[in-house]
Every structure is written in C-alpha cells, then in structure tokens.
C-alpha cells in the first residue's frame, strides 16, 4: 500500500549490490561494510569522475569558448554542464568520504566561503571600476558578459563593471546581514534570558513590547523605521537589528524556560549564586547554541530584507553598489538586457540558499527544540 | 467560547495601545525639525510656523497624542502633508482594497496549490515526486520576492510563447503519465462496476489535464506588465487577471513553506492507529489522505498562514512597486520618498491593526477546527 512507509530511511548500503561481499565477510558494522566495498567505491568513481569532467568541460565550452553561439544554447549548455558536474562530484565525494556525505551542504559552505573571501579581499582583486561614473567615460556601456575580457560579467548602462558591483555588493549584504544579526542576537538574547529567568512583571512587560513589535508585518516595520532614518549602511543595519530583536527574545526566552527548571540551576541557587551569575554562567552557555545556530538562517532573511530595501530605493543608495539597487537600476532595460538583473539576482539567490542550507543543518545539530519537532 | 474571545480581545488592548504609541511618535523620530523635513529649507518662517501648527508641535506631547488618537478612532487620519493635499482616510480607503485583494488571492493560490502538492508528496514519501518537490520548495524559499516577480515577468510577459509551449507539453506529459499509471492501477480494483468507475475517474482526470493545457495554450491570458483594474469597473475577470501575476509572485515562497510544513505533518499523521484501521478496512489511499489525514494535519499550516499574511502584506510593497499597482505598498514607498510622515504613520497603523485582527481570527479558528481545544486549555 502506497501510504504505508512514511519514514522509510534509505539504508546506507544497498544489500542487493553487496551480496557477494557480505556473503564473504562476517557480521560487520555499517562502517566496516563500507570499508569492505572496493567494488562499489570504484564503480562510483568510474561513473563520477568522467561525469564531473564532462560537466565542467561543458560549462567551460558554453561560457568561454563558444562566444559566438546563441544565448539560449550557451545557457542550456552551462545548465546541463553544472548539473552533470554536480552529479559527478557528488558520486566522487560519496566514494571518497562515505555514503552519508552531503555534497550539497559542502557546496553551500563553499559558496559562502568564496563570496566572503572575495568580499573581504575585493580591494586586492583586479576589478574594473564599479562605483565612480566619472572614471568610466571611456568604457563601452552595456557590454555583454565575456569571461576572458576585463569585464567578465559585462558592464551596465553607465559602463560600470558588473563583477565589481556584485563583489562589492556582497560586501554590503554580508556586513549588513551579519552585523544586524549579531546586534539583534546580543540584544534579544540578553533581554530574553533576563525575562525568561526572572519571569513575573519583567517577563510580562517584555512580552508585551515584543507582541507590539510583531504586530507590524516585518517589511512594514522596516519601512517605518527607514522612513525616519537617513539611508546608509549603518542605519540599515540598526533598523534590521531592531527588526530581529523580538524574534530573538522569544527564542531565547523559550530556551531559557527549558533550562531554568533544571537541577543544576537549583543547585547553583542553593549554593547562594546571585541572579547575574546564574544567568551568565549557568543559563547562557546552554542557550547560546540554539540561538546562534538560528542566526545563520536570520542572516539569510536579513540579506533578503536589505536587498528589498535597496531595490525599493529606500536602503543603501548608489553610488555604493548593492545587489538590490543593481537589480532596481537594471529593471528599465530588463527586456533587452536581462543579464543585468539575473547576475546580481543569482548571487542573492545562491547566498540565501546556501545560508538556509547551512543554517538548517546547524539547527538540526544544535537546537534541542528543533530536534523534538 | 465567548469568554476566551473576551480574554483575547482584552489582551489586544495593550498591544494596540503600544502600536498606536509607536506610530504616533514616528513624527517625532524624524531627525531635525519636521517642518523643515516636510517643506525643505527654502520656505518662509510663516510657512514653517503653519506646518508646526498643523502638526500640533507647539502643544504638549500628551495632548497631541490624545487629540490624534481621538481623531484616528473617529476615522479621521488628517490631511497629507505634501501636495497634493488630500484626506489620508480617503487615500487609504482607495488603496487598501487593492492590497487586500492581492494578499487574499496570494493566500488562496498558496493554500490550494500547497495542499495539492503536499498530498501528492505524502502519498509516496521518499519517492521521486516527493524529493523533487521538497528540493524545489527549499530552493524557492531562498528566492526573494522581487526576483520571483521579475522572473515571472521575464518568462510570462517577455517569453510568452515559451511558457505556452511548456504548458502544452507538460499537460500532455501529465496526461500520458496518468494513463500509464491507470493501466496498472485499475487492475487493483475488483472487476465489475468498481473497476469501471476507477477507470472512468482516471480517464476524466487525464482529459481534464489535457483540456486545461490546450485551453491555456490556445487562449493564454494577456497579463499586463503594470497597472490594475478595480473589481467594480469591468466585472470580475479583468481585475483577477491583472492581479494574478502579482499574487502569484507573493504565493511562490508561501507555497513552498506551506507545502513543506503540511507534507511533514501529513506523514506524521499517517502513522496514527486510526489510519491503519482505515486502511485495514480497505479504504482507498486517496480517500484516507483527503478525508482522514488532512484535517488533523492542518493546524500548523493555519498558524503559519496567519504569520504568512503579515509577510504578504509586507510583500505587497514589493510587488506593487514592480507591477506599479495603486495599493498601500506604493503609497508608503512614495510617502517615504516625499517625506510625508502622516501618510506613512497612518498607513503603517492601518496595516498593523488589520494584521492583528486577522491573527485574532486565526487564533479563534483553531477551536473550530480542533474539538480538543474547545474544552480544556484555552
């Protein structure tokens, strides 16, 4: 019956494929079986290596070599190549690191590392002018992407380099996203810890203010705050941090309540520890992991929020490039030059996707309440 | 029931009070002199004085707040501060319906589509359909709304033929898949009337899929790039058509969120004993999913749908900007550009109150859906 196996978990090794080995071997644990499988491993490698190489070759062919080809053909070549490369690398990685290796997760982490490093060392990279319009008077505007030229991702309508814009935009996104998350986390966790431990009137007051802030839809609250602030990177960070505070208060409070009843807190109290010591030394270390692991997902949400504000023209303004304001600027020529929208858009998507992916696994490991659900 | 309603309403009073206080002080939070912010630096002293008097800045904060609150409760939100001067109440009255229509349509689309997808995924968990939809949903959550909107514009408006052919091919492929499955599926039923009926249902389903695809291919609606037709002007259809792409833009991420949630809850519910007993009685799987498992699995969906309405109300700001619709979102964004604090203040307040009331309704609907909540802990 179809509905019958809801939580069917895939066995790490398929018995059918390893019949001979198991028959030859003795009763062994899963990892031993894994180690005894040279045949399965070599088959994975035999399939994986050529697929990965062919995929990468297809991407290179579509992106660099066939510069004369039709856009659609090249794009489908790149797409198919990326898919093949992913499948191939996945097989190879599973063969090398074991069948439970999560290739997608590591690729997500890799993308985050790439974007963070290039944003951090952007000043050292040989990028063309991306910010000052007066320096691009001699540059041809609206160059199409050509990975081997000095404008690998092309130029926009004012001759500004798109790759440079994307990398410096990553800097804004990451600084704002991470900065606001850390700020909101510290504030929210402090308030939530105190409210969850002291309970009573403090808890009620904090809960009320939190409820009032959550009564505004997030983007509306953000717009209201932005309306009274000068648009700058610093102010955007502050507004986004305030936005996350009530959520962090709730999260920290809920986790504090879990631990405040436990015996070690009672023991500390019986030993005469002051409230401050209990909160900082007993509760904080237990609460910090779930709160921080949730932070990765919050960074993703705030990167989107920052991009939305820039897109609406009320966030970080030109000449500072951000993914949001690059997309907004490219909107007027969207039909003829969609790549100006899709390049920063793809960076935004990949970054948020990677943050969600990494954040989900962080929460699965570190958040006790998440594991129960 | 009435007592719990009363308690909830009572809890709302302090929240709404704080909300009104927050929006009221928005005017004072503007750095510098509000009059200068509104008029610019080139006005005469008399003009500044007039604006200050209009804002009531010469009176004490408490008087100003209660004057403002009294007016607001009577439905008078004052006049906009930047030209053209008009009643903010009228402005909001003309704008709010557009936003509500888009948010409602988005909600309907996302709930319907996500229920269908979640049922189909939970029907055979871990199989191809389930894995593809779950993976796609996880990716769809990471697409910002403005990007979804631009992608829809790119394909549906700029490359309409591509979409039409895709619909046709997908429809025919879907029907073929249903037919192939039917050949195996029908023989599960005992020969006679029941088998004929099962075959007929599958045939109708396949025909409906093909018919819908062909209809869409032949008469693909001409969605506008921007602009909006109100419901009253020209019947229902033009308005629904104009709001469809904006609503779909908002719905995409919500579909993904709802679907993941409902799928997981369905799979948990399907492990309950009463499902086993229904199956033992020989109930067909689809009937078990829809009649027995769906309702008890839908509670977290309803909670999340309440929260999602807040995202939708916020998200309309973005789709209204992209599709240039005369709703609350463009009103707020334009008011921020013009530094018209009063319009911002009033719009934010109206949206927040609306959101709070909808969440109250969501809370109350629990006890209607779950009899266990009607008595006991409320």
XYZ file of C-alpha atoms in Angstrom, chain A residues 2-282:
281
model
C 1.291 3.349 -1.030
C 0.764 5.308 2.153
C 2.365 2.729 4.326
C 6.055 3.621 4.694
C 6.200 7.227 5.776
C 9.641 7.355 7.297
C 11.415 4.968 5.070
C 15.093 5.713 5.559
C 17.475 4.679 2.890
C 19.906 2.088 4.180
C 23.454 3.329 3.913
C 24.439 0.412 1.747
C 22.023 -1.412 -0.521
C 22.138 -5.123 0.383
C 21.422 -6.197 -3.182
C 24.543 -4.546 -4.544
C 26.856 -6.014 -1.940
C 25.598 -9.566 -1.767
C 28.930 -11.153 -2.588
C 30.922 -9.111 -0.116
C 28.550 -9.721 2.753
C 28.455 -13.421 1.993
C 32.233 -13.493 2.072
C 32.581 -11.320 5.161
C 31.454 -11.896 8.716
C 28.889 -9.939 10.717
C 30.237 -6.430 10.480
C 29.051 -2.932 11.410
C 27.883 -0.490 8.749
C 31.203 1.321 8.608
C 33.109 -1.928 8.198
C 30.805 -2.895 5.368
C 31.522 0.473 3.834
C 35.235 -0.190 4.074
C 34.885 -3.616 2.514
C 33.347 -2.280 -0.629
C 36.112 -1.550 -3.102
C 33.856 -2.616 -5.928
C 31.015 -0.243 -5.067
C 33.506 2.531 -4.466
C 35.320 2.044 -7.739
C 32.010 1.941 -9.583
C 31.087 5.290 -8.054
C 34.450 6.673 -9.098
C 34.223 5.202 -12.583
C 30.900 6.925 -13.110
C 31.626 10.072 -11.122
C 34.983 11.237 -12.445
C 34.074 11.271 -16.163
C 30.669 12.828 -15.461
C 32.245 15.598 -13.422
C 34.953 16.244 -16.023
C 32.430 16.240 -18.871
C 30.165 18.597 -16.929
C 32.944 21.069 -16.223
C 34.092 20.847 -19.845
C 30.543 21.621 -20.995
C 30.387 24.659 -18.703
C 33.735 25.959 -19.960
C 32.689 25.332 -23.559
C 29.412 27.194 -23.103
C 30.797 30.038 -21.044
C 34.192 30.758 -22.593
C 34.820 29.005 -25.886
C 31.541 29.359 -27.791
C 31.291 33.137 -27.576
C 29.577 33.286 -30.982
C 26.758 30.867 -30.105
C 23.117 31.686 -29.365
C 22.459 32.751 -25.786
C 19.844 30.054 -25.202
C 22.124 27.306 -26.481
C 25.026 28.503 -24.346
C 22.830 28.847 -21.276
C 21.439 25.335 -21.666
C 24.991 24.015 -22.130
C 26.078 25.735 -18.922
C 22.993 24.481 -17.101
C 23.405 20.880 -18.274
C 27.134 21.068 -17.537
C 26.549 22.290 -13.980
C 24.025 19.501 -13.383
C 26.424 16.853 -14.715
C 29.295 18.309 -12.712
C 27.168 18.245 -9.550
C 26.124 14.615 -10.085
C 29.709 13.592 -10.844
C 31.242 15.416 -7.894
C 28.507 14.008 -5.656
C 29.404 10.438 -6.688
C 33.127 11.034 -6.245
C 32.650 12.675 -2.847
C 30.415 9.818 -1.683
C 33.041 7.332 -2.823
C 35.815 9.167 -1.001
C 34.107 10.348 2.190
C 31.408 7.702 2.657
C 27.804 7.320 1.547
C 26.357 9.827 4.010
C 28.439 12.717 2.677
C 26.180 15.721 1.980
C 27.694 17.237 -1.147
C 25.065 19.987 -1.412
C 25.809 21.189 2.101
C 29.538 21.395 1.442
C 28.944 23.189 -1.836
C 26.756 25.695 0.036
C 29.535 26.217 2.580
C 32.000 26.568 -0.301
C 29.904 29.267 -1.962
C 29.672 31.170 1.330
C 33.438 30.929 1.754
C 34.002 32.136 -1.824
C 31.664 35.102 -1.512
C 33.018 36.064 1.930
C 36.647 35.875 0.820
C 36.091 37.838 -2.387
C 34.117 40.476 -0.479
C 36.828 40.721 2.164
C 39.706 40.975 -0.307
C 37.802 42.890 -3.001
C 40.300 45.752 -2.879
C 43.127 43.390 -3.852
C 41.292 41.852 -6.818
C 41.968 43.195 -10.324
C 38.429 44.527 -10.794
C 37.428 47.306 -13.178
C 35.702 50.458 -11.929
C 32.337 49.656 -10.384
C 31.380 52.806 -8.490
C 32.613 56.122 -9.899
C 30.757 57.051 -13.105
C 33.282 59.770 -13.956
C 36.011 57.146 -14.397
C 34.051 55.017 -16.855
C 33.509 57.620 -19.574
C 35.751 55.683 -21.958
C 34.262 52.271 -21.153
C 31.661 50.862 -23.537
C 28.343 50.622 -21.669
C 26.145 47.511 -21.822
C 28.974 45.094 -22.671
C 27.710 41.527 -22.670
C 29.442 39.080 -20.331
C 32.718 37.689 -21.687
C 34.649 35.793 -19.073
C 38.050 36.357 -20.688
C 37.788 40.153 -21.052
C 38.496 42.780 -18.405
C 34.737 42.922 -17.751
C 33.988 39.226 -17.126
C 30.296 39.812 -16.388
C 29.882 42.813 -18.693
C 29.101 46.452 -17.901
C 25.891 48.277 -17.042
C 24.292 51.263 -18.766
C 26.916 53.603 -17.295
C 29.912 51.456 -18.106
C 30.339 50.237 -14.525
C 31.783 46.752 -14.129
C 29.130 44.212 -13.129
C 31.527 41.743 -11.484
C 32.983 44.526 -9.356
C 29.484 45.660 -8.416
C 28.471 42.144 -7.469
C 31.538 41.623 -5.276
C 31.318 44.996 -3.546
C 27.555 44.415 -3.251
C 28.343 41.164 -1.450
C 30.354 43.211 0.998
C 27.325 45.386 1.803
C 24.997 42.382 2.023
C 27.288 40.431 4.324
C 28.263 43.350 6.542
C 24.641 44.416 6.968
C 23.280 40.870 7.301
C 25.881 39.579 9.747
C 26.169 42.867 11.645
C 22.438 43.218 12.164
C 22.103 39.565 13.160
C 24.867 39.798 15.753
C 23.492 43.062 17.134
C 19.917 41.766 17.279
C 21.094 38.465 18.734
C 23.064 40.076 21.562
C 20.232 42.461 22.463
C 17.446 39.916 22.084
C 19.303 37.149 23.900
C 20.142 39.415 26.836
C 16.540 40.556 27.201
C 15.161 37.074 26.626
C 17.462 35.497 29.224
C 16.522 38.023 31.880
C 12.806 37.809 31.078
C 12.805 34.018 30.970
C 14.713 33.661 34.229
C 13.075 36.391 36.316
C 9.511 35.812 34.965
C 6.827 37.949 36.626
C 6.357 41.576 35.718
C 9.583 41.878 33.693
C 8.561 38.935 31.545
C 5.077 40.370 31.018
C 6.415 43.791 30.027
C 8.989 42.330 27.650
C 6.342 40.046 26.146
C 4.010 42.978 25.586
C 6.612 45.113 23.812
C 7.615 42.105 21.736
C 3.988 41.463 20.789
C 3.546 45.104 19.799
C 6.596 44.923 17.531
C 5.433 41.670 15.990
C 2.051 43.309 15.336
C 3.681 45.039 12.378
C 4.385 42.954 9.309
C 8.221 42.825 9.143
C 8.744 44.783 5.947
C 6.230 47.435 7.031
C 8.023 47.930 10.356
C 11.277 48.161 8.452
C 9.862 50.785 6.091
C 8.531 52.799 9.025
C 11.994 52.790 10.609
C 13.748 53.561 7.341
C 11.347 56.455 6.777
C 12.811 58.358 9.710
C 16.454 57.371 9.192
C 18.944 58.624 6.647
C 19.586 55.795 4.180
C 23.072 54.484 4.954
C 24.735 51.151 5.612
C 24.917 51.858 9.341
C 21.267 52.894 9.706
C 20.050 49.965 7.618
C 21.979 47.653 9.922
C 20.415 49.241 13.013
C 16.888 49.012 11.580
C 17.364 45.354 10.622
C 18.816 44.569 14.055
C 15.775 46.084 15.773
C 13.570 44.026 13.477
C 15.111 40.754 14.719
C 15.103 41.611 18.431
C 11.544 40.389 19.272
C 12.136 37.071 17.499
C 15.371 36.560 19.410
C 13.679 37.481 22.681
C 11.072 34.776 22.063
C 13.605 32.172 21.036
C 15.945 32.841 23.964
C 13.092 33.039 26.442
C 11.670 29.708 25.309
C 15.072 28.043 25.618
C 15.723 29.707 28.980
C 12.448 28.335 30.321
C 13.605 24.842 29.375
C 16.764 25.157 31.435
C 15.617 27.411 34.299
C 13.750 24.448 35.845
C 16.705 22.088 35.698
C 18.572 20.756 38.730
C 21.883 22.482 38.038
C 20.170 25.873 38.241
C 18.541 24.842 41.507
C 21.942 23.660 42.781
C 23.540 26.972 41.889
C 20.736 28.776 43.693
C 21.162 26.573 46.751
C 24.876 27.341 46.742
C 23.936 31.008 47.006
C 24.725 32.155 43.478
C 23.402 35.584 42.549
C 20.929 36.022 39.654
C 23.630 37.509 37.464
C 25.907 34.537 37.946
C 23.124 32.071 37.260
C 22.150 33.848 34.051
C 25.691 34.303 32.754
C 27.387 31.132 33.965
C 24.581 28.578 34.118
